[in-house]
GROMACS .gro file of N, CA and C in nm:
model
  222
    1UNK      N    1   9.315  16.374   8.163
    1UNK     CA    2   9.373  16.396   8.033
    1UNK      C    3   9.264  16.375   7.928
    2UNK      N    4   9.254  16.486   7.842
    2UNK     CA    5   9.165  16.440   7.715
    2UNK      C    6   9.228  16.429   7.572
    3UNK      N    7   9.162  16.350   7.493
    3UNK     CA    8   9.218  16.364   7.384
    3UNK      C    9   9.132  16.368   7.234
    4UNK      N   10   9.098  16.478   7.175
    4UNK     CA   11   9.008  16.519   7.084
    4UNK      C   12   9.041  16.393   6.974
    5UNK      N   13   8.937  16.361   6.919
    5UNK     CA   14   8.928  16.279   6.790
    5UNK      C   15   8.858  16.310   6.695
    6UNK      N   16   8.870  16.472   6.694
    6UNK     CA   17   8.830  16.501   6.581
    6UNK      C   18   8.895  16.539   6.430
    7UNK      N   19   8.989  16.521   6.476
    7UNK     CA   20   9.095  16.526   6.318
    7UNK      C   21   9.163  16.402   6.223
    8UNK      N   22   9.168  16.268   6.373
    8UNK     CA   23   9.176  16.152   6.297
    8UNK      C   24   9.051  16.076   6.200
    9UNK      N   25   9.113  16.036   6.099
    9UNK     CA   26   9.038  15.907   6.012
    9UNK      C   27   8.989  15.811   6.134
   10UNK      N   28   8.914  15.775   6.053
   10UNK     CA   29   8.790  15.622   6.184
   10UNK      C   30   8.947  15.539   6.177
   11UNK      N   31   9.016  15.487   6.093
   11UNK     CA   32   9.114  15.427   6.106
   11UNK      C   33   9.226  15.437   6.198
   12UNK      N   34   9.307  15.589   6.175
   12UNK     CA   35   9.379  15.671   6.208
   12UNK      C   36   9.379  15.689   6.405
   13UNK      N   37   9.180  15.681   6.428
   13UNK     CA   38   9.197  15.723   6.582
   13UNK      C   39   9.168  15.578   6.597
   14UNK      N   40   9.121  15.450   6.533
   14UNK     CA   41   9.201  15.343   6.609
   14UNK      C   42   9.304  15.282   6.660
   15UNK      N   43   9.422  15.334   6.615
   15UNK     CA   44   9.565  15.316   6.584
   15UNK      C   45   9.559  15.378   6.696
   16UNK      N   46   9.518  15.496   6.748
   16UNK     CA   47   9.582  15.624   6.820
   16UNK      C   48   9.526  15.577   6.999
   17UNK      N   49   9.385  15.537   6.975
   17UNK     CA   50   9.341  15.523   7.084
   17UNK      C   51   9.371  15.411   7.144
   18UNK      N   52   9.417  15.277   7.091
   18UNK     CA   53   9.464  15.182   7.125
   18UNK      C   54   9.631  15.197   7.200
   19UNK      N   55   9.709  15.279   7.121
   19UNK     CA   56   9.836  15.269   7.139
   19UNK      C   57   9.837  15.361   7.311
   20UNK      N   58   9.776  15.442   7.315
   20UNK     CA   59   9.737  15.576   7.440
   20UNK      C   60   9.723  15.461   7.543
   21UNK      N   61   9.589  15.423   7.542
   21UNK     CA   62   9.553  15.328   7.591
   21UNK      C   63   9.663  15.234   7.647
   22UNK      N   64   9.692  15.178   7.563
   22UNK     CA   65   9.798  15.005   7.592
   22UNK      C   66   9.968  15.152   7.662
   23UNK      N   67   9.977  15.203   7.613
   23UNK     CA   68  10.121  15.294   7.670
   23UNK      C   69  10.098  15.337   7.801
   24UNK      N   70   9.945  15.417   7.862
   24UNK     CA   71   9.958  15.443   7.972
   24UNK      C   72   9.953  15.318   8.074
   25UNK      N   73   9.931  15.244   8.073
   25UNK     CA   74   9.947  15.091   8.134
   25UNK      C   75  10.037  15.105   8.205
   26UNK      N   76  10.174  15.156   8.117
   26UNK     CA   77  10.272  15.143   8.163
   26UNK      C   78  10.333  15.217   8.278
   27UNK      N   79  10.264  15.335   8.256
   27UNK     CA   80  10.278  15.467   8.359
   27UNK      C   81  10.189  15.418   8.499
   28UNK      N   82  10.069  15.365   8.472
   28UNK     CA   83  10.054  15.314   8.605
   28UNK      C   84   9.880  15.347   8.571
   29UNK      N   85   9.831  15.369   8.686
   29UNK     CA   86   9.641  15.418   8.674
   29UNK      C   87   9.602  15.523   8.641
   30UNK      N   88   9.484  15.570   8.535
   30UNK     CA   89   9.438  15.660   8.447
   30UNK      C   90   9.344  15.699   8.417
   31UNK      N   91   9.262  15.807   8.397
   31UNK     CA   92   9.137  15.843   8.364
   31UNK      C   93   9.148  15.898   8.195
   32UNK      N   94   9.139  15.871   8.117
   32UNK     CA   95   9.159  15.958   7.976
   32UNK      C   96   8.997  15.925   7.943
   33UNK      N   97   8.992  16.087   7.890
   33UNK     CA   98   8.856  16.097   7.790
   33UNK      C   99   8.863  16.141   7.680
   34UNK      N  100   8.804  16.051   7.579
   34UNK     CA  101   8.875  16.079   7.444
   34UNK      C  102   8.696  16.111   7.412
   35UNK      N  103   8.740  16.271   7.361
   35UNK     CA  104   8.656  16.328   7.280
   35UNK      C  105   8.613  16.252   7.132
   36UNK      N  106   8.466  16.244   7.119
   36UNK     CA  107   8.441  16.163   6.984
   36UNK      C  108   8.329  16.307   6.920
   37UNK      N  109   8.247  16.346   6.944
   37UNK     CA  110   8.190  16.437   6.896
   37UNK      C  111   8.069  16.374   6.885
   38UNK      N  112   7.983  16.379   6.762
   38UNK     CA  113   7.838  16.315   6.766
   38UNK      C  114   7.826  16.166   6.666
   39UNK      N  115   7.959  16.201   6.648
   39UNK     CA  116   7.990  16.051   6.548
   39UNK      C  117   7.983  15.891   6.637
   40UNK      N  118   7.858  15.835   6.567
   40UNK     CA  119   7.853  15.733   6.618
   40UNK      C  120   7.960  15.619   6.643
   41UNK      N  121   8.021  15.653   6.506
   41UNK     CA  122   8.132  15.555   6.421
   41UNK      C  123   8.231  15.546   6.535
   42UNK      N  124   8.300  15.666   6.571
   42UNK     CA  125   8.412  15.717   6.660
   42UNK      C  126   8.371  15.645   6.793
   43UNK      N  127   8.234  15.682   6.845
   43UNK     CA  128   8.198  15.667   6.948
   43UNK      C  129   8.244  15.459   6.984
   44UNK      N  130   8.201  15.394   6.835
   44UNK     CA  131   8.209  15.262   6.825
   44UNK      C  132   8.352  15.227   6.852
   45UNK      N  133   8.440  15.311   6.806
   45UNK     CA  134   8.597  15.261   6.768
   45UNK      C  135   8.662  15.229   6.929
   46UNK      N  136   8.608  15.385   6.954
   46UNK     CA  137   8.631  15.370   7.152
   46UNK      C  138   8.638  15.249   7.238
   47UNK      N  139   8.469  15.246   7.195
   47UNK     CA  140   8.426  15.145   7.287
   47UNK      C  141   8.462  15.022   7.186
   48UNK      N  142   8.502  14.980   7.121
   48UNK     CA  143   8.512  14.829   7.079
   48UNK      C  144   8.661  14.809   7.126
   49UNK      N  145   8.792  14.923   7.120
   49UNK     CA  146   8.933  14.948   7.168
   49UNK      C  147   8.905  14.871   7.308
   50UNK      N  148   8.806  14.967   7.356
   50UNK     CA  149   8.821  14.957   7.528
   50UNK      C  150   8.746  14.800   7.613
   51UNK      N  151   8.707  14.739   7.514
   51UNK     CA  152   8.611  14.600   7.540
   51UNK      C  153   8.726  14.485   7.510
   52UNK      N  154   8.777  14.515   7.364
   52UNK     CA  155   8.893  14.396   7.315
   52UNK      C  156   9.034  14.403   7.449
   53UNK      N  157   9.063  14.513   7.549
   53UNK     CA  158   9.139  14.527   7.620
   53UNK      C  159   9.119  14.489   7.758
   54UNK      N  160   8.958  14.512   7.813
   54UNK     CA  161   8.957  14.466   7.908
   54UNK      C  162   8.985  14.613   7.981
   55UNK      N  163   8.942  14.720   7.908
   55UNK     CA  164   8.907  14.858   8.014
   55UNK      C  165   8.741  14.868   8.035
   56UNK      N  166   8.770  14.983   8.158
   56UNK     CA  167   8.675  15.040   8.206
   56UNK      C  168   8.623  15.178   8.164
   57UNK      N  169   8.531  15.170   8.108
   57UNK     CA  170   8.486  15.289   8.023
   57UNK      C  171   8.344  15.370   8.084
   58UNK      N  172   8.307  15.475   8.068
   58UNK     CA  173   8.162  15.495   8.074
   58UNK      C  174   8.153  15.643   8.003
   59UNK      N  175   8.000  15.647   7.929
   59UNK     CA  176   7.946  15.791   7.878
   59UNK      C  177   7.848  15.874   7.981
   60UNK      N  178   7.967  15.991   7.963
   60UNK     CA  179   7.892  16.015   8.019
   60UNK      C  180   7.741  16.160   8.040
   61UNK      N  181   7.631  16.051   8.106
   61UNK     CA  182   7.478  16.105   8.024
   61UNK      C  183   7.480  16.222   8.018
   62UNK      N  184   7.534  16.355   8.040
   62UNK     CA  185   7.523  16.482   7.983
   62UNK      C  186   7.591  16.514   7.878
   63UNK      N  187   7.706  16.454   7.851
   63UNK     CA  188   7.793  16.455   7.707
   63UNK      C  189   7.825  16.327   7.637
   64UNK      N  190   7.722  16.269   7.569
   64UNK     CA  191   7.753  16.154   7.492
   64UNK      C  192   7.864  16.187   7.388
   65UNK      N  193   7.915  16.292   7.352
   65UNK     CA  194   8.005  16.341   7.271
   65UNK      C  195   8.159  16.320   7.364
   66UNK      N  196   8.181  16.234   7.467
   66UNK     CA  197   8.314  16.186   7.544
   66UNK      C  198   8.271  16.023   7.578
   67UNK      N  199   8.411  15.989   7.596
   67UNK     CA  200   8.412  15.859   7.647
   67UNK      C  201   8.545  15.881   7.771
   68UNK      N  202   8.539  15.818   7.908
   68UNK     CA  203   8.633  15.863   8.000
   68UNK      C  204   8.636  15.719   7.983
   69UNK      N  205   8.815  15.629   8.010
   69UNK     CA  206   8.844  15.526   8.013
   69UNK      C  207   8.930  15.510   8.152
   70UNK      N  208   8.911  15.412   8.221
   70UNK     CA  209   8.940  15.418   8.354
   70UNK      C  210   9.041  15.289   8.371
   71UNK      N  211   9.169  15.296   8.419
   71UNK     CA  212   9.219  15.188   8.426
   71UNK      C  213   9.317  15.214   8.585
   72UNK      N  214   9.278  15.121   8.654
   72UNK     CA  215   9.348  15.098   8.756
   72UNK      C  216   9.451  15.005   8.820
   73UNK      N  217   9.566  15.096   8.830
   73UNK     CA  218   9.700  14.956   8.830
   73UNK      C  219   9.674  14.865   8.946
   74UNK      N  220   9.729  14.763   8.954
   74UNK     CA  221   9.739  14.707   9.070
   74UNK      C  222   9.847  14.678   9.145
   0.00000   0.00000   0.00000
């Protein structure tokens, strides 16, 4: 599943990527890559979401413009 972040506010896709995030939990284990583009800022929001939660994240080296977040139920 991907999800572009290019239309939210830096604010707007914190709200968004957190809530995605913390909701699929519920569904069970997940791969989502949330498109950031070349924006550092975005790129930060990701990864600071995915650190305060205790996901598994990685960029990856041919498209620093994605972040794939990896969470596995148990």
């Amino acid at each position: 599943m991907e999800y572009d972040l290019h239309n939210f506010s830096h604010k707007e896709a914190e709200i968004e990527v957190q809530e995605t995030l913390l909701t699929a939990t519920y569904v069970g284990s997940f791969d989502i890559t949330f498109i950031t583009g070349k924006s550092d800022k975005m790129r930060n929001i990701v990864i600071k979401v995915c650190e305060e939660n205790d996901f598994e994240y990685y960029v990856p080296a041919n498209n620093p413009g994605k972040i794939t977040v990896i969470y596995t139920a148990f």
